[in-house]
Amino acid sequence: GPVERSVLRERKGFVRLALRHGVPVVPVYCFGEAQLYRQSQFLFGLRAWVQRSFGVAVVLPYGPCGLPFVHFPEKLSLVVGAPVEMLRIAEPSKDDVDKHHARYIVELEQMFARHKDAAGYG
């Protein structure tokens, strides 16, 4: 079946900004997004090296008949969770960011679990 993957475990800058400004972070997930395109293997080794070395992903997505910018027909299901409130901390420490990022991840995972069956990912 379809596979869904989140890459937020090490991406914490959005939580740092939310803490600096004391604004909530709203968990949002789009089921089916990963199935819209396939990823070309052309120059995969070089592209992987660029990503590891510079932190920039060089993607080569394609859709039906190998066409770029044309996606496969897939059902999308967008779910929006309750805002995760953030304290206002002018200069959040790494521990502050880690703690509040973990709260966000828990909410996102719970939201995913609540909606995966209805979205066809059970």
PDB file of C-alpha atoms in Angstrom:
ATOM      1  CA  GLY A   1       0.000   0.000   0.000  1.00  0.00           C
ATOM      2  CA  PRO A   2       0.960   3.648  -0.011  1.00  0.00           C
ATOM      3  CA  VAL A   3       3.732   4.775   2.302  1.00  0.00           C
ATOM      4  CA  GLU A   4       3.712   8.053   4.187  1.00  0.00           C
ATOM      5  CA  ARG A   5       6.861   9.533   5.712  1.00  0.00           C
ATOM      6  CA  SER A   6       7.441  12.701   7.708  1.00  0.00           C
ATOM      7  CA  VAL A   7      10.866  14.361   7.811  1.00  0.00           C
ATOM      8  CA  LEU A   8      10.329  16.620  10.821  1.00  0.00           C
ATOM      9  CA  ARG A   9      12.408  14.814  13.454  1.00  0.00           C
ATOM     10  CA  GLU A  10      15.455  17.040  12.924  1.00  0.00           C
ATOM     11  CA  ARG A  11      13.665  20.082  11.503  1.00  0.00           C
ATOM     12  CA  LYS A  12      13.081  22.337  14.464  1.00  0.00           C
ATOM     13  CA  GLY A  13      13.508  25.885  13.165  1.00  0.00           C
ATOM     14  CA  PHE A  14       9.751  26.438  12.941  1.00  0.00           C
ATOM     15  CA  VAL A  15       9.413  25.619  16.660  1.00  0.00           C
ATOM     16  CA  ARG A  16      12.286  27.975  17.540  1.00  0.00           C
ATOM     17  CA  LEU A  17      10.504  30.794  15.658  1.00  0.00           C
ATOM     18  CA  ALA A  18       7.153  29.978  17.277  1.00  0.00           C
ATOM     19  CA  LEU A  19       8.764  30.109  20.712  1.00  0.00           C
ATOM     20  CA  ARG A  20      10.498  33.435  19.997  1.00  0.00           C
ATOM     21  CA  HIS A  21       7.174  34.984  19.008  1.00  0.00           C
ATOM     22  CA  GLY A  22       4.862  33.042  21.333  1.00  0.00           C
ATOM     23  CA  VAL A  23       2.598  31.828  18.537  1.00  0.00           C
ATOM     24  CA  PRO A  24       0.941  28.417  18.276  1.00  0.00           C
ATOM     25  CA  VAL A  25       2.020  25.802  15.732  1.00  0.00           C
ATOM     26  CA  VAL A  26      -0.811  24.058  13.889  1.00  0.00           C
ATOM     27  CA  PRO A  27      -0.188  20.445  12.866  1.00  0.00           C
ATOM     28  CA  VAL A  28      -1.304  19.773   9.284  1.00  0.00           C
ATOM     29  CA  TYR A  29      -0.963  16.570   7.276  1.00  0.00           C
ATOM     30  CA  CYS A  30      -1.851  15.821   3.675  1.00  0.00           C
ATOM     31  CA  PHE A  31      -2.460  12.128   3.025  1.00  0.00           C
ATOM     32  CA  GLY A  32      -1.610  11.131  -0.545  1.00  0.00           C
ATOM     33  CA  GLU A  33       0.881  13.905  -1.286  1.00  0.00           C
ATOM     34  CA  ALA A  34       3.776  11.443  -1.521  1.00  0.00           C
ATOM     35  CA  GLN A  35       1.989   9.525  -4.291  1.00  0.00           C
ATOM     36  CA  LEU A  36       1.530  12.510  -6.634  1.00  0.00           C
ATOM     37  CA  TYR A  37       4.957  12.107  -8.269  1.00  0.00           C
ATOM     38  CA  ARG A  38       7.636   9.477  -8.692  1.00  0.00           C
ATOM     39  CA  GLN A  39      11.284  10.362  -8.085  1.00  0.00           C
ATOM     40  CA  SER A  40      13.793   9.869 -10.881  1.00  0.00           C
ATOM     41  CA  GLN A  41      16.914   7.843 -10.115  1.00  0.00           C
ATOM     42  CA  PHE A  42      18.916   9.845 -12.690  1.00  0.00           C
ATOM     43  CA  LEU A  43      22.212  10.977 -11.088  1.00  0.00           C
ATOM     44  CA  PHE A  44      20.901   9.751  -7.741  1.00  0.00           C
ATOM     45  CA  GLY A  45      24.383   9.312  -6.226  1.00  0.00           C
ATOM     46  CA  LEU A  46      25.414  12.854  -7.108  1.00  0.00           C
ATOM     47  CA  ARG A  47      22.096  14.283  -5.879  1.00  0.00           C
ATOM     48  CA  ALA A  48      22.407  12.374  -2.588  1.00  0.00           C
ATOM     49  CA  TRP A  49      25.935  13.729  -2.131  1.00  0.00           C
ATOM     50  CA  VAL A  50      24.724  17.309  -2.736  1.00  0.00           C
ATOM     51  CA  GLN A  51      21.990  16.800  -0.146  1.00  0.00           C
ATOM     52  CA  ARG A  52      24.379  15.353   2.466  1.00  0.00           C
ATOM     53  CA  SER A  53      27.052  17.979   1.807  1.00  0.00           C
ATOM     54  CA  PHE A  54      24.959  21.121   1.432  1.00  0.00           C
ATOM     55  CA  GLY A  55      21.584  20.245   2.945  1.00  0.00           C
ATOM     56  CA  VAL A  56      19.810  20.942  -0.344  1.00  0.00           C
ATOM     57  CA  ALA A  57      17.670  18.272  -1.960  1.00  0.00           C
ATOM     58  CA  VAL A  58      17.886  18.177  -5.756  1.00  0.00           C
ATOM     59  CA  VAL A  59      14.654  16.470  -6.739  1.00  0.00           C
ATOM     60  CA  LEU A  60      13.638  15.273 -10.184  1.00  0.00           C
ATOM     61  CA  PRO A  61       9.930  14.435  -9.863  1.00  0.00           C
ATOM     62  CA  TYR A  62       7.873  13.145 -12.752  1.00  0.00           C
ATOM     63  CA  GLY A  63       4.291  12.109 -13.370  1.00  0.00           C
ATOM     64  CA  PRO A  64       2.480  10.042 -15.996  1.00  0.00           C
ATOM     65  CA  CYS A  65       4.507   9.320 -19.164  1.00  0.00           C
ATOM     66  CA  GLY A  66       7.595  10.768 -17.438  1.00  0.00           C
ATOM     67  CA  LEU A  67       6.223  14.307 -17.625  1.00  0.00           C
ATOM     68  CA  PRO A  68       7.461  16.854 -15.076  1.00  0.00           C
ATOM     69  CA  PHE A  69       4.849  19.149 -13.487  1.00  0.00           C
ATOM     70  CA  VAL A  70       2.020  16.703 -14.303  1.00  0.00           C
ATOM     71  CA  HIS A  71       1.034  14.662 -11.252  1.00  0.00           C
ATOM     72  CA  PHE A  72      -0.520  11.245 -11.016  1.00  0.00           C
ATOM     73  CA  PRO A  73      -4.240  11.282 -10.179  1.00  0.00           C
ATOM     74  CA  GLU A  74      -4.363  10.605  -6.457  1.00  0.00           C
ATOM     75  CA  LYS A  75      -6.931  11.311  -3.775  1.00  0.00           C
ATOM     76  CA  LEU A  76      -5.667  13.883  -1.285  1.00  0.00           C
ATOM     77  CA  SER A  77      -6.986  14.190   2.244  1.00  0.00           C
ATOM     78  CA  LEU A  78      -5.896  17.207   4.285  1.00  0.00           C
ATOM     79  CA  VAL A  79      -6.296  17.125   8.051  1.00  0.00           C
ATOM     80  CA  VAL A  80      -5.712  20.047  10.390  1.00  0.00           C
ATOM     81  CA  GLY A  81      -5.148  19.529  14.101  1.00  0.00           C
ATOM     82  CA  ALA A  82      -5.650  21.740  17.102  1.00  0.00           C
ATOM     83  CA  PRO A  83      -3.030  24.472  17.596  1.00  0.00           C
ATOM     84  CA  VAL A  84      -0.123  23.522  19.845  1.00  0.00           C
ATOM     85  CA  GLU A  85       0.368  26.543  22.077  1.00  0.00           C
ATOM     86  CA  MET A  86       3.911  27.843  22.469  1.00  0.00           C
ATOM     87  CA  LEU A  87       5.340  29.939  25.283  1.00  0.00           C
ATOM     88  CA  ARG A  88       7.057  33.179  24.424  1.00  0.00           C
ATOM     89  CA  ILE A  89      10.793  32.724  25.016  1.00  0.00           C
ATOM     90  CA  ALA A  90      12.991  35.473  23.546  1.00  0.00           C
ATOM     91  CA  GLU A  91      16.023  33.194  23.185  1.00  0.00           C
ATOM     92  CA  PRO A  92      14.883  29.568  23.462  1.00  0.00           C
ATOM     93  CA  SER A  93      17.563  27.068  24.461  1.00  0.00           C
ATOM     94  CA  LYS A  94      18.138  23.805  22.610  1.00  0.00           C
ATOM     95  CA  ASP A  95      16.297  22.038  25.450  1.00  0.00           C
ATOM     96  CA  ASP A  96      13.327  24.432  25.098  1.00  0.00           C
ATOM     97  CA  VAL A  97      13.158  23.782  21.365  1.00  0.00           C
ATOM     98  CA  ASP A  98      13.521  20.011  21.801  1.00  0.00           C
ATOM     99  CA  LYS A  99      10.803  19.890  24.469  1.00  0.00           C
ATOM    100  CA  HIS A 100       8.242  21.850  22.454  1.00  0.00           C
ATOM    101  CA  HIS A 101       9.170  20.141  19.179  1.00  0.00           C
ATOM    102  CA  ALA A 102       8.451  16.802  20.888  1.00  0.00           C
ATOM    103  CA  ARG A 103       4.996  18.117  21.883  1.00  0.00           C
ATOM    104  CA  TYR A 104       4.318  19.021  18.245  1.00  0.00           C
ATOM    105  CA  ILE A 105       5.490  15.602  16.985  1.00  0.00           C
ATOM    106  CA  VAL A 106       3.231  13.804  19.492  1.00  0.00           C
ATOM    107  CA  GLU A 107       0.233  15.837  18.311  1.00  0.00           C
ATOM    108  CA  LEU A 108       1.076  15.202  14.649  1.00  0.00           C
ATOM    109  CA  GLU A 109       1.456  11.447  15.226  1.00  0.00           C
ATOM    110  CA  GLN A 110      -1.829  11.262  17.165  1.00  0.00           C
ATOM    111  CA  MET A 111      -3.605  13.221  14.431  1.00  0.00           C
ATOM    112  CA  PHE A 112      -2.159  10.859  11.793  1.00  0.00           C
ATOM    113  CA  ALA A 113      -3.341   7.812  13.777  1.00  0.00           C
ATOM    114  CA  ARG A 114      -6.869   9.258  14.182  1.00  0.00           C
ATOM    115  CA  HIS A 115      -7.308   9.934  10.453  1.00  0.00           C
ATOM    116  CA  LYS A 116      -5.252   7.274   8.633  1.00  0.00           C
ATOM    117  CA  ASP A 117      -8.085   4.748   8.244  1.00  0.00           C
ATOM    118  CA  ALA A 118     -10.520   7.283   6.782  1.00  0.00           C
ATOM    119  CA  ALA A 119      -7.812   8.465   4.388  1.00  0.00           C
ATOM    120  CA  GLY A 120      -7.089   4.903   3.212  1.00  0.00           C
ATOM    121  CA  TYR A 121      -3.768   4.429   5.011  1.00  0.00           C
ATOM    122  CA  GLY A 122      -4.868   2.031   7.757  1.00  0.00           C
TER     123      GLY A 122
END
